[in-house]
Short mmCIF file of C-alpha atoms and ligand atoms in Angstrom, two decimals:
data_model
loop_
_atom_site.label_atom_id
_atom_site.label_comp_id
_atom_site.label_asym_id
_atom_site.label_seq_id
_atom_site.Cartn_x
_atom_site.Cartn_y
_atom_site.Cartn_z
CA UNK A 203 266.09 153.32 -172.61
CA UNK A 204 265.41 154.24 -169.02
CA UNK A 205 267.82 152.86 -166.39
CA UNK A 206 267.11 153.80 -162.53
CA UNK A 207 269.62 155.19 -160.43
CA UNK A 208 271.64 152.74 -158.94
CA UNK A 209 271.84 155.07 -155.18
CA UNK A 210 268.00 155.34 -155.32
CA UNK A 211 267.30 153.93 -151.98
CA UNK A 212 269.93 156.03 -150.27
CA UNK A 213 268.83 158.79 -149.01
CA UNK A 214 264.70 158.40 -148.54
CA UNK A 215 263.09 157.77 -145.70
CA UNK A 216 260.44 154.41 -145.84
CA UNK A 217 257.63 154.81 -143.00
CA UNK A 218 255.22 151.76 -142.48
CA UNK A 219 251.96 152.67 -143.05
CA UNK A 220 250.04 152.21 -139.94
CA UNK A 221 250.27 148.97 -138.37
CA UNK A 222 250.37 147.12 -142.01
CA UNK A 223 253.71 145.37 -143.76
CA UNK A 224 253.80 148.54 -146.02
CA UNK A 225 256.52 151.01 -146.03
CA UNK A 226 256.02 154.24 -148.09
CA UNK A 227 258.31 156.98 -149.03
CA UNK A 228 258.24 159.82 -146.73
CA UNK A 229 257.94 161.49 -149.84
CA UNK A 230 255.48 160.27 -152.65
CA UNK A 231 254.35 161.45 -155.76
CA UNK A 232 250.80 162.80 -157.17
CA UNK A 233 249.64 163.17 -160.77
CA UNK A 234 246.63 164.95 -160.25
CA UNK A 235 248.10 168.21 -162.13
CA UNK A 236 250.35 168.09 -165.15
CA UNK A 237 249.97 164.61 -166.15
CA UNK A 238 246.90 165.20 -168.23
CA UNK A 239 246.45 165.83 -171.88
CA UNK A 240 247.73 169.59 -171.52
CA UNK A 241 251.08 168.22 -169.63
CA UNK A 242 254.03 167.81 -171.70
CA UNK A 243 255.02 164.18 -171.82
CA UNK A 244 259.02 164.70 -171.89
CA UNK A 245 258.47 166.69 -168.97
CA UNK A 246 255.97 163.86 -167.08
CA UNK A 247 259.06 161.46 -167.82
CA UNK A 248 261.85 163.94 -166.65
CA UNK A 249 259.67 164.37 -163.35
CA UNK A 250 258.81 160.82 -162.88
CA UNK A 251 262.60 159.82 -163.39
CA UNK A 252 263.59 162.35 -160.70
CA UNK A 253 261.37 160.89 -158.28
CA UNK A 254 262.03 157.22 -158.79
CA UNK A 255 266.00 158.15 -158.92
CA UNK A 256 265.32 159.55 -155.39
CA UNK A 257 263.97 156.84 -153.68
CA UNK A 258 260.29 158.35 -154.53
CA UNK A 259 258.66 154.80 -154.94
CA UNK A 260 254.61 155.57 -154.94
CA UNK A 261 253.22 157.27 -157.30
CA UNK A 262 249.51 158.18 -156.97
CA UNK A 263 246.44 158.63 -159.41
CA UNK A 264 242.55 158.56 -159.62
CA UNK A 265 240.09 158.06 -162.28
CA UNK A 266 239.61 161.79 -163.08
CA UNK A 267 242.84 162.92 -163.26
CA UNK A 268 243.20 165.20 -166.07
CA UNK A 269 241.98 167.12 -168.16
CA UNK A 270 240.44 165.40 -169.60
CA UNK A 271 239.20 162.84 -167.09
CA UNK A 272 241.66 159.51 -167.13
CA UNK A 273 244.43 161.20 -169.26
CA UNK A 274 246.76 161.03 -166.46
CA UNK A 275 246.03 157.21 -166.28
CA UNK A 276 246.25 156.80 -170.11
CA UNK A 277 249.66 158.59 -169.50
CA UNK A 278 251.38 157.34 -166.40
CA UNK A 279 250.33 153.92 -168.77
CA UNK A 280 252.45 154.89 -171.48
CA UNK A 281 255.22 155.64 -168.80
CA UNK A 282 255.15 152.49 -167.76
CA UNK A 283 255.05 150.70 -170.67
CA UNK A 284 257.84 152.87 -171.75
CA UNK A 285 260.14 153.06 -168.93
CA UNK A 286 258.91 151.57 -165.76
CA UNK A 287 257.67 148.06 -165.92
CA UNK A 288 261.11 146.22 -165.30
CA UNK A 289 260.42 148.50 -162.03
CA UNK A 290 256.74 147.30 -161.31
CA UNK A 291 257.57 145.27 -158.10
CA UNK A 292 259.72 148.09 -156.59
CA UNK A 293 256.71 150.84 -157.36
CA UNK A 294 253.53 151.23 -155.21
CA UNK A 295 250.81 152.84 -157.63
CA UNK A 296 246.95 154.11 -156.20
CA UNK A 297 244.33 155.22 -157.64
CA UNK A 298 240.99 156.23 -156.62
CA UNK A 299 237.18 156.58 -157.59
CA UNK A 300 234.36 158.53 -156.14
CA UNK A 301 234.31 161.70 -158.09
CA UNK A 302 232.39 162.19 -161.18
CA UNK A 303 233.44 160.44 -164.37
CA UNK A 304 231.54 159.20 -166.52
CA UNK A 305 227.53 160.38 -167.17
CA UNK A 306 224.65 159.10 -166.16
CA UNK A 307 223.76 157.59 -162.21
CA UNK A 308 226.79 154.98 -162.48
CA UNK A 309 229.56 156.66 -162.67
CA UNK A 310 229.69 158.58 -159.62
CA UNK A 311 229.89 158.59 -155.88
CA UNK A 312 230.06 154.98 -153.82
CA UNK A 313 228.43 152.51 -155.30
CA UNK A 314 229.11 148.74 -156.44
CA UNK A 315 228.53 149.03 -160.19
CA UNK A 316 230.92 152.11 -159.70
CA UNK A 317 233.74 151.68 -158.00
CA UNK A 318 234.37 147.87 -160.01
CA UNK A 319 234.09 149.31 -163.24
CA UNK A 320 235.73 152.30 -162.46
CA UNK A 321 238.98 150.33 -161.49
CA UNK A 322 238.78 147.76 -164.39
CA UNK A 323 238.74 150.99 -166.45
CA UNK A 324 241.83 152.74 -164.64
CA UNK A 325 243.86 149.33 -165.04
CA UNK A 326 242.99 149.07 -168.96
CA UNK A 327 244.31 152.61 -169.10
CA UNK A 328 247.52 152.62 -166.91
CA UNK A 329 248.03 148.75 -168.71
CA UNK A 330 248.21 146.85 -165.46
CA UNK A 331 246.74 144.23 -164.08
CA UNK A 332 246.39 145.19 -160.45
CA UNK A 333 247.33 148.46 -158.23
CA UNK A 334 248.71 148.74 -155.18
CA UNK A 335 246.08 150.45 -152.98
CA UNK A 336 242.91 151.26 -154.39
CA UNK A 337 240.81 154.63 -152.96
CA UNK A 338 237.34 154.85 -152.51
CA UNK A 339 237.77 159.00 -153.32
CA UNK A 340 235.31 160.62 -151.30
CA UNK A 341 232.46 159.89 -148.39
CA UNK A 342 229.07 158.92 -150.25
CA UNK A 343 226.33 160.32 -148.00
CA UNK A 344 223.91 157.80 -149.62
CA UNK A 345 225.53 154.90 -150.55
CA UNK A 346 225.07 152.12 -147.45
CA UNK A 347 228.60 152.02 -146.17
CA UNK A 348 228.42 148.29 -146.24
CA UNK A 349 228.01 148.04 -149.97
CA UNK A 350 231.19 150.80 -150.57
CA UNK A 351 233.09 148.66 -148.40
CA UNK A 352 232.03 145.27 -149.82
CA UNK A 353 233.23 146.38 -153.50
CA UNK A 354 236.30 147.29 -151.68
CA UNK A 355 236.65 143.83 -149.95
CA UNK A 356 235.76 142.38 -153.72
CA UNK A 357 238.18 144.30 -155.27
CA UNK A 358 240.82 142.61 -152.90
CA UNK A 359 239.59 139.19 -153.65
CA UNK A 360 239.29 139.58 -157.11
CA UNK A 361 243.21 140.95 -157.40
CA UNK A 362 242.97 144.11 -158.74
CA UNK A 363 244.15 145.51 -155.66
CA UNK A 364 246.22 144.52 -152.79
CA UNK A 365 245.32 147.15 -150.32
CA UNK A 366 242.57 149.40 -150.01
CA UNK A 367 242.52 153.03 -148.59
CA UNK A 368 239.66 155.84 -147.87
CA UNK A 369 239.98 159.26 -148.88
CA UNK A 370 238.21 162.15 -147.80
CA UNK A 371 236.71 160.56 -144.89
CA UNK A 372 236.49 161.84 -141.44
CA UNK A 373 236.89 160.53 -137.72
CA UNK A 374 233.52 158.62 -137.41
CA UNK A 375 232.86 157.53 -140.65
CA UNK A 376 236.47 156.19 -140.54
CA UNK A 377 235.86 154.13 -137.32
CA UNK A 378 232.71 152.40 -138.94
CA UNK A 379 234.19 151.87 -142.12
CA UNK A 380 237.45 150.12 -140.39
CA UNK A 381 235.05 147.98 -138.11
CA UNK A 382 233.01 146.61 -141.47
CA UNK A 383 236.62 146.25 -143.29
CA UNK A 384 238.40 144.86 -140.41
CA UNK A 385 235.52 142.04 -139.81
CA UNK A 386 235.98 141.27 -143.59
CA UNK A 387 239.54 140.96 -143.32
CA UNK A 388 239.77 143.41 -145.97
CA UNK A 389 243.38 145.04 -145.67
CA UNK A 390 242.16 148.25 -145.12
CA UNK A 391 245.69 150.25 -144.47
CA UNK A 392 245.80 154.11 -145.19
CA UNK A 393 243.71 157.33 -145.17
CA UNK A 394 244.33 159.90 -147.84
CA UNK A 395 243.06 163.42 -146.85
CA UNK A 396 244.05 166.84 -147.40
CA UNK A 397 246.39 168.18 -144.43
CA UNK A 398 249.14 171.39 -144.54
CA UNK A 399 249.85 174.29 -142.68
CA UNK A 400 246.86 176.50 -143.82
CA UNK A 401 244.42 173.31 -143.90
CA UNK A 402 243.62 171.56 -140.01
CA UNK A 403 240.86 169.86 -140.91
CA UNK A 404 241.78 166.24 -140.05
CA UNK A 405 242.76 167.61 -136.55
CA UNK A 406 239.33 168.85 -135.91
CA UNK A 407 236.64 166.58 -138.02
CA UNK A 408 238.76 163.49 -135.86
CA UNK A 409 240.44 162.06 -138.60
CA UNK A 410 243.95 162.17 -137.64
CA UNK A 411 243.23 161.03 -134.37
CA UNK A 412 241.22 158.03 -135.58
CA UNK A 413 243.69 157.03 -137.80
CA UNK A 414 246.40 156.64 -135.57
CA UNK A 415 244.85 155.20 -132.69
CA UNK A 416 243.11 152.70 -135.40
CA UNK A 417 247.06 151.81 -136.73
CA UNK A 418 246.09 153.16 -140.07
CA UNK A 419 248.57 155.21 -142.33
CA UNK A 420 247.73 158.83 -143.59
CA UNK A 421 249.45 160.09 -146.73
CA UNK A 422 248.69 164.21 -146.93
CA UNK A 423 247.50 165.67 -150.09
CA UNK A 424 248.35 169.30 -150.98
CA UNK A 425 250.54 169.37 -148.33
CA UNK A 426 252.14 172.51 -150.05
CA UNK A 427 248.32 174.16 -149.86
CA UNK A 428 248.86 173.63 -154.24
CA UNK A 429 251.71 175.94 -154.28
CA UNK A 430 250.45 178.56 -151.64
CA UNK A 431 253.14 177.12 -149.08
CA UNK A 432 256.03 177.55 -151.24
CA UNK A 433 258.38 180.54 -152.61
CA UNK A 434 255.89 180.53 -155.77
CA UNK A 435 253.55 183.12 -154.89
CA UNK A 436 256.21 185.39 -152.74
CA UNK A 437 256.48 188.21 -154.56
CA UNK A 438 253.18 187.88 -157.71
CA UNK A 439 251.89 185.42 -159.43
CA UNK A 440 253.92 183.69 -162.10
CA UNK A 441 252.76 183.33 -165.83
CA UNK A 442 253.40 179.48 -165.23
CA UNK A 443 252.15 178.83 -162.11
CA UNK A 444 248.98 176.75 -161.04
CA UNK A 445 246.90 179.93 -160.97
CA UNK A 446 247.48 180.63 -164.25
CA UNK A 447 248.16 177.67 -165.94
CA UNK A 448 245.18 175.74 -164.07
CA UNK A 449 242.81 177.68 -162.31
CA UNK A 450 240.30 175.27 -161.50
CA UNK A 451 241.12 174.78 -157.95
CA UNK A 452 243.71 177.66 -156.96
CA UNK A 453 242.98 181.30 -157.58
CA UNK A 454 244.36 184.57 -157.14
CA UNK A 455 242.51 185.83 -153.82
CA UNK A 456 244.25 182.83 -152.07
CA UNK A 457 247.43 184.48 -152.23
CA UNK A 458 246.88 188.18 -151.97
CA UNK A 459 246.49 190.55 -148.84
CA UNK A 460 246.33 189.08 -145.24
CA UNK A 461 246.96 185.54 -146.92
CA UNK A 462 250.28 186.74 -148.79
CA UNK A 463 251.25 188.02 -145.57
CA UNK A 464 250.92 185.22 -143.43
CA UNK A 465 252.55 183.33 -146.20
CA UNK A 466 255.78 185.87 -146.18
CA UNK A 467 256.02 185.53 -142.02
CA UNK A 468 256.08 181.80 -142.77
CA UNK A 469 258.80 182.07 -145.02
CA UNK A 470 260.73 184.11 -142.35
CA UNK A 471 260.64 181.28 -140.03
CA UNK A 472 261.71 178.86 -142.96
CA UNK A 473 264.74 180.88 -143.50
CA UNK A 474 265.53 181.10 -139.99
CA UNK A 475 265.25 177.37 -139.77
CA UNK A 476 267.79 176.98 -143.04
CA UNK A 477 264.94 175.73 -145.41
CA UNK A 478 263.21 176.73 -148.21
CA UNK A 479 258.94 177.52 -147.32
CA UNK A 480 258.22 173.75 -149.16
CA UNK A 481 260.73 172.24 -147.03
CA UNK A 482 259.29 173.65 -143.99
CA UNK A 483 255.87 172.99 -144.63
CA UNK A 484 256.65 169.41 -145.40
CA UNK A 485 258.39 168.66 -142.32
CA UNK A 486 256.31 170.60 -140.21
CA UNK A 487 253.83 167.41 -141.75
CA UNK A 488 256.43 164.85 -140.33
CA UNK A 489 257.66 166.14 -137.55
CA UNK A 490 255.16 164.31 -134.91
CA UNK A 491 255.77 161.04 -136.57
CA UNK A 492 252.01 160.43 -137.29
CA UNK A 493 251.81 160.98 -140.88
CA UNK A 494 253.27 158.08 -143.07
CA UNK A 495 253.95 160.25 -146.36
CA UNK A 496 253.29 163.53 -147.95
CA UNK A 497 252.17 163.49 -150.91
CA UNK A 498 253.35 166.45 -153.35
CA UNK A 499 252.67 167.46 -156.74
CA UNK A 500 255.04 169.40 -158.98
CA UNK A 501 255.28 171.43 -162.49
CA UNK A 502 259.18 170.28 -162.91
CA UNK A 503 261.53 167.90 -161.84
CA UNK A 504 263.57 170.71 -159.50
CA UNK A 505 260.44 171.01 -157.07
CA UNK A 506 260.65 167.41 -156.40
CA UNK A 507 264.48 167.81 -155.49
CA UNK A 508 263.92 170.46 -153.42
CA UNK A 509 261.15 169.15 -151.82
CA UNK A 510 262.67 165.47 -150.69
CA UNK A 511 265.22 167.71 -148.82
CA UNK A 512 262.81 168.42 -146.04
CA UNK A 513 263.35 165.17 -144.80
CA UNK A 514 266.48 166.47 -143.59
CA UNK A 515 265.45 168.38 -140.57
CA UNK A 516 261.94 167.50 -139.21
CA UNK A 517 262.55 168.55 -135.51
CA UNK A 518 260.73 171.76 -134.79
CA UNK A 519 260.94 173.64 -131.69
CA UNK A 520 258.13 174.61 -129.56
CA UNK A 521 258.40 178.31 -130.17
CA UNK A 522 258.56 177.46 -134.31
CA UNK A 523 255.60 175.50 -134.07
CA UNK A 524 253.26 178.17 -131.70
CA UNK A 525 254.81 180.86 -134.27
CA UNK A 526 253.30 178.90 -136.83
CA UNK A 527 250.21 178.13 -135.29
CA UNK A 528 249.74 181.95 -134.26
CA UNK A 529 250.46 183.36 -137.98
CA UNK A 530 247.62 181.25 -139.55
CA UNK A 531 244.75 181.71 -136.96
CA UNK A 532 245.04 178.57 -134.39
CA UNK A 533 245.86 179.05 -130.74
CA UNK A 534 247.99 176.63 -129.05
N1 NAP B 19 242.48 162.53 -152.47
C1 NAP B 19 242.05 163.98 -153.00
O1 NAP B 19 240.71 164.29 -152.95
C2 NAP B 19 243.00 164.52 -153.25
C3 NAP B 19 242.94 165.69 -153.75
C4 NAP B 19 243.95 166.61 -154.26
C5 NAP B 19 245.26 165.93 -154.56
N2 NAP B 19 245.53 164.78 -154.58
C6 NAP B 19 246.90 163.78 -154.37
O2 NAP B 19 247.52 165.04 -153.82
C7 NAP B 19 248.43 165.19 -154.62
C8 NAP B 19 249.47 166.58 -154.75
O3 NAP B 19 247.97 167.42 -154.37
P1 NAP B 19 249.08 169.11 -154.82
O4 NAP B 19 249.62 168.72 -156.60
O5 NAP B 19 247.87 169.65 -154.76
O6 NAP B 19 250.37 169.18 -154.10
P2 NAP B 19 250.90 170.26 -153.34
O7 NAP B 19 252.44 169.98 -152.98
O8 NAP B 19 250.28 170.62 -152.21
O9 NAP B 19 251.35 171.60 -154.63
C9 NAP B 19 252.02 170.85 -155.72
C10 NAP B 19 252.17 172.36 -156.22
O10 NAP B 19 253.21 173.16 -155.94
C11 NAP B 19 254.09 173.94 -156.36
N3 NAP B 19 255.10 173.33 -155.87
C12 NAP B 19 255.86 172.08 -155.48
N4 NAP B 19 257.00 172.03 -155.22
C13 NAP B 19 257.10 173.15 -155.20
C14 NAP B 19 258.72 173.93 -154.89
N5 NAP B 19 259.68 173.24 -154.36
N6 NAP B 19 258.87 174.92 -155.02
C15 NAP B 19 257.72 175.64 -155.57
N7 NAP B 19 256.52 175.24 -155.79
C16 NAP B 19 256.47 174.07 -155.44
C17 NAP B 19 253.87 173.35 -157.80
O11 NAP B 19 252.89 174.53 -158.12
P3 NAP B 19 253.35 175.60 -159.96
O12 NAP B 19 252.32 174.11 -160.61
O13 NAP B 19 252.84 176.37 -159.88
O14 NAP B 19 254.72 174.75 -159.96
C18 NAP B 19 253.12 171.93 -157.93
O15 NAP B 19 252.51 171.73 -159.04
C19 NAP B 19 247.82 165.37 -156.40
O16 NAP B 19 248.43 164.73 -157.08
C20 NAP B 19 247.15 163.79 -155.71
O17 NAP B 19 247.54 163.02 -156.17
C21 NAP B 19 244.46 163.72 -154.00
#
């Protein structure tokens, strides 16, 4: 039987999620990859033990994580049942709906029909009565925002989620959604978006500025650019890396030629700082105090242990920041 490390809260830093009452660990664990049916259950156990033993209280899922879609929630449900239920009140578990999940017109995007049914399915797969955070996973250009936000309101009022979040929204849509949710007194506290040294979309589409101004938390997904911002691909493409084991989203041409040159230069800056590239990439996200949590993925426990060291040094000199921007082609 798993017994959590007694010292689990000693070294993790917890950040307030916007202006809400909720604190999130500076590093959270996502179950997008390596927790589906193609993952190894004993490895999932060890990764969750390592995370929780080191103060990672937040585990992030979505209805469609797998493969196959739904299997990450089912596996996490098994982990909860076998090991973590005694610790449920120490955990923040999130899930989402917004991408294609089941056939026909009711298993995708942002209708009230889809969101409410999907969360019921997620709760069933995980064996839970409620999640801590439920997200709308992506903007829906067709469904009225009032309908999607109304579904989030009903979900909270029915007790199936404590808080709600939005994922992959841009600044202007976030602003409109916030108005609706706040008028209805819905505890909307967090935005989940892709953000890393290589992907600055949230700086360009207003999400980062708007979220901060409105007092909402930000959790960054793919903070290591799916492994590109680590030592994984510095000297070739390992057979056990994401590119080889699951090429759906990360491809060889992402880590070759000029892109690889840039990654190697970033690695030199990390070395000069006494950090691994992964540690520096995560520290970079946390350095300005705006980001609540970096949402990492991992394929093995040792990566989690490496990544949590990032919080030991999140201070950057102006020169370091400028050099990083120059390498990735952003003018200061
Ligand atoms: N809301 C959304 O639309 C959305 C979209 C994507 C992701 N997410 C969330 O964000 C989470 C994280 O996304 P992600 O997995 O792309 O994050 P990531 O942290 O950018 O990439 C994780 C991958 O990087 C490699 N890695 C991690 N730490 C390493 C280390 N210390 N040294 C060497 N390699 C390391 C591993 O790849 P190898 O397999 O090669 O070892 C690992 O699987 C997901 O699980 C999910 O919860 C949300």
